[in-house]
C-alpha cells in the first residue's frame, strides 16, 4: 500500500524489452539503501517487485500485462520516474490509499501555467471515468492529487488537477505537457462503492 507522496524522482537507466516482458533498471539515491530483493516499489504509480539492487538503483521485471496496461512501456533511457516505497506501519499517511494497481492510462490534454499553480486537464478512459469525482482523490503517475472538476464526455471523461510549486519540483508532473501519457489509479474506496452498488468493476 502506498500514499501517493513521492519520495524521489529516479531516472531510467535501461528498459530492455523482449517478446513478452521487459527489464527496467532505475537509478536512484535517496531510497536505495532501504531497498531489498523482493520488496515492492511504486514506479510512476505502478507497483513492481525489486529484482536486483545496486549501490545506485534497482531493477524490476515487467510482465506483458504491465507493459500493455500501464505507461511503463513508454519509458526510454533517461526518462524521469516517480518513486515511492510502501507505507510503513509507523509512517505518516499524507496522501490517500494507493494500491499501485493502475486502472487506466490517461493523457494530458492541456496545461495551464499560472503564478503559483499549474493546472492539468487529463483524459480519463471509460474504465476509470465513473470513479473520478470532483474533490475526490486520484493518483496520476503515482502522485496523490485532488480532482478540481470533471467533464463527462460520452463515457469517457476529462478532469482537472492542480499542482503547487512543490509538486512540480518534486515529481515528474512538473514536466507534463499535452500528449504525455500517465498512469491513473482511482480511489480504492470508489471501486468498492461501485462494486457494492452493482456497477462494473475495473
XYZ file of C-alpha atoms in Angstrom:
202
model
C 0.000 0.000 0.000
C 1.239 3.478 -0.901
C 0.113 7.034 -0.216
C 0.919 8.920 -3.399
C 3.564 11.041 -1.675
C 6.611 10.727 -3.927
C 9.895 10.098 -2.134
C 12.306 10.516 -5.011
C 12.402 11.075 -8.748
C 14.584 8.401 -10.297
C 15.941 8.091 -13.798
C 15.537 5.154 -16.163
C 18.921 3.694 -16.983
C 17.623 0.982 -19.282
C 14.416 -0.697 -20.429
C 15.431 -3.955 -22.057
C 12.475 -5.398 -23.952
C 11.907 -8.948 -25.123
C 8.867 -10.565 -26.731
C 6.601 -10.691 -23.694
C 8.439 -8.924 -20.892
C 10.988 -6.245 -20.083
C 13.690 -5.486 -17.556
C 13.514 -1.983 -16.107
C 16.609 -0.503 -14.479
C 16.201 2.709 -12.484
C 18.858 4.900 -10.923
C 18.086 6.488 -7.559
C 19.905 7.592 -4.408
C 17.699 8.648 -1.514
C 15.767 5.396 -1.158
C 18.188 2.778 -2.476
C 19.699 1.980 0.937
C 16.295 0.756 2.129
C 15.542 -1.457 -0.878
C 15.890 -5.225 -0.813
C 15.231 -8.126 -3.162
C 11.533 -8.930 -3.346
C 10.444 -5.586 -1.960
C 7.641 -3.623 -3.575
C 8.129 -0.163 -5.012
C 5.817 2.104 -6.985
C 7.268 3.394 -10.255
C 5.060 6.125 -11.706
C 2.242 4.640 -9.647
C 2.720 1.029 -10.769
C 3.709 -1.437 -8.069
C 6.635 -3.604 -9.165
C 8.902 -6.060 -7.374
C 12.571 -5.289 -6.864
C 14.531 -7.979 -8.728
C 18.020 -6.559 -8.177
C 19.616 -3.824 -6.091
C 22.831 -1.935 -6.828
C 24.508 0.916 -4.936
C 22.924 3.334 -7.397
C 19.497 1.887 -8.102
C 17.374 -1.182 -8.700
C 15.895 -3.377 -11.407
C 12.397 -4.788 -11.850
C 10.915 -7.286 -14.275
C 7.794 -6.166 -16.149
C 5.248 -8.670 -17.453
C 3.483 -8.296 -20.784
C 0.312 -7.219 -18.953
C 2.214 -4.448 -17.181
C 3.626 -3.193 -20.459
C 0.171 -3.295 -22.042
C -1.889 -1.814 -19.202
C 0.446 0.918 -17.952
C 2.628 3.667 -19.349
C 5.836 1.970 -18.188
C 6.293 0.532 -21.665
C 6.646 4.089 -22.972
C 9.805 4.697 -20.962
C 13.200 5.180 -22.540
C 16.656 5.589 -21.034
C 16.927 8.972 -19.358
C 13.227 9.272 -18.544
C 12.381 10.518 -15.048
C 10.042 8.406 -12.901
C 8.252 8.935 -9.596
C 9.320 6.511 -6.866
C 7.621 5.591 -3.603
C 8.269 2.790 -1.149
C 5.287 1.130 0.581
C 3.786 2.886 3.580
C 5.498 1.839 6.814
C 3.252 0.767 9.690
C 4.561 3.637 11.801
C 4.689 6.155 8.956
C 2.582 9.238 8.358
C -0.354 8.883 5.990
C -0.067 12.080 3.981
C -1.915 11.330 0.745
C -4.615 8.708 0.136
C -4.721 4.925 -0.192
C -2.865 3.995 -3.369
C -2.518 0.310 -4.230
C -0.139 0.617 -7.134
C -2.678 -1.107 -9.400
C -3.030 1.069 -12.488
C -6.666 1.311 -13.626
C -6.075 3.087 -16.922
C -3.610 5.176 -18.867
C -4.761 8.739 -19.436
C -3.257 11.513 -21.477
C -2.650 15.150 -20.688
C -4.997 17.269 -22.797
C -3.984 20.724 -21.628
C -1.649 22.549 -19.275
C -2.369 25.979 -17.800
C 0.521 27.726 -16.049
C -0.462 30.462 -13.614
C 1.565 32.101 -10.826
C 1.883 29.503 -8.070
C -0.266 26.870 -9.797
C -0.160 24.559 -12.788
C -3.485 23.049 -13.846
C -3.504 19.864 -15.901
C -6.516 18.595 -17.828
C -6.308 14.821 -18.184
C -8.380 12.448 -20.307
C -9.801 9.570 -18.279
C -10.789 6.461 -20.291
C -14.165 4.801 -19.708
C -12.605 2.192 -17.404
C -11.894 4.815 -14.765
C -14.152 7.749 -15.680
C -17.077 6.813 -13.345
C -14.658 6.585 -10.415
C -13.256 10.107 -10.751
C -15.225 12.623 -8.697
C -14.981 16.328 -8.009
C -12.949 16.908 -4.827
C -12.101 13.213 -4.751
C -8.652 11.665 -4.829
C -6.837 10.245 -7.829
C -3.282 9.034 -8.375
C -1.654 10.460 -11.501
C 1.720 8.855 -12.291
C 1.683 7.759 -8.662
C 1.083 11.252 -7.273
C -1.861 11.728 -4.902
C -3.945 14.638 -6.187
C -7.361 16.177 -5.588
C -9.728 16.441 -8.541
C -10.810 20.029 -9.215
C -13.686 19.114 -11.519
C -14.813 16.524 -14.052
C -16.154 16.964 -17.581
C -18.161 13.930 -18.750
C -17.595 13.045 -22.410
C -19.722 10.186 -23.809
C -18.488 7.510 -21.414
C -15.020 8.944 -21.119
C -14.218 11.984 -19.009
C -11.684 14.731 -18.616
C -10.704 16.001 -15.204
C -8.532 18.786 -13.889
C -5.938 18.704 -11.124
C -3.826 21.496 -9.699
C -0.108 21.319 -8.968
C 1.570 23.543 -6.408
C 5.226 24.510 -6.938
C 6.423 21.770 -4.563
C 4.607 19.092 -6.569
C 6.055 20.434 -9.809
C 9.561 20.413 -8.351
C 9.439 17.057 -6.545
C 7.585 14.892 -9.096
C 7.637 14.340 -12.838
C 4.293 16.110 -13.262
C 6.097 19.428 -13.435
C 7.297 18.291 -16.874
C 3.881 17.085 -18.096
C 2.746 18.521 -21.414
C -0.213 17.816 -23.739
C 0.111 14.328 -25.195
C 2.002 12.974 -22.189
C 0.588 9.566 -21.137
C 0.159 8.997 -17.404
C -0.831 6.069 -15.207
C -4.148 6.614 -13.431
C -5.478 4.897 -10.318
C -8.881 5.697 -8.848
C -9.500 5.893 -5.128
C -9.969 2.306 -3.900
C -12.992 3.417 -1.860
C -14.724 4.466 -5.081
C -14.092 0.996 -6.519
C -15.736 -0.730 -3.566
C -18.710 1.636 -3.640
C -19.162 0.887 -7.344
C -18.919 -2.839 -6.684
C -21.431 -2.756 -3.822
C -23.784 -0.719 -5.982
C -23.719 -3.326 -8.721
C -21.567 -1.345 -11.121
C -18.959 -2.954 -13.326
C -15.539 -3.153 -11.709
C -12.337 -2.144 -13.426
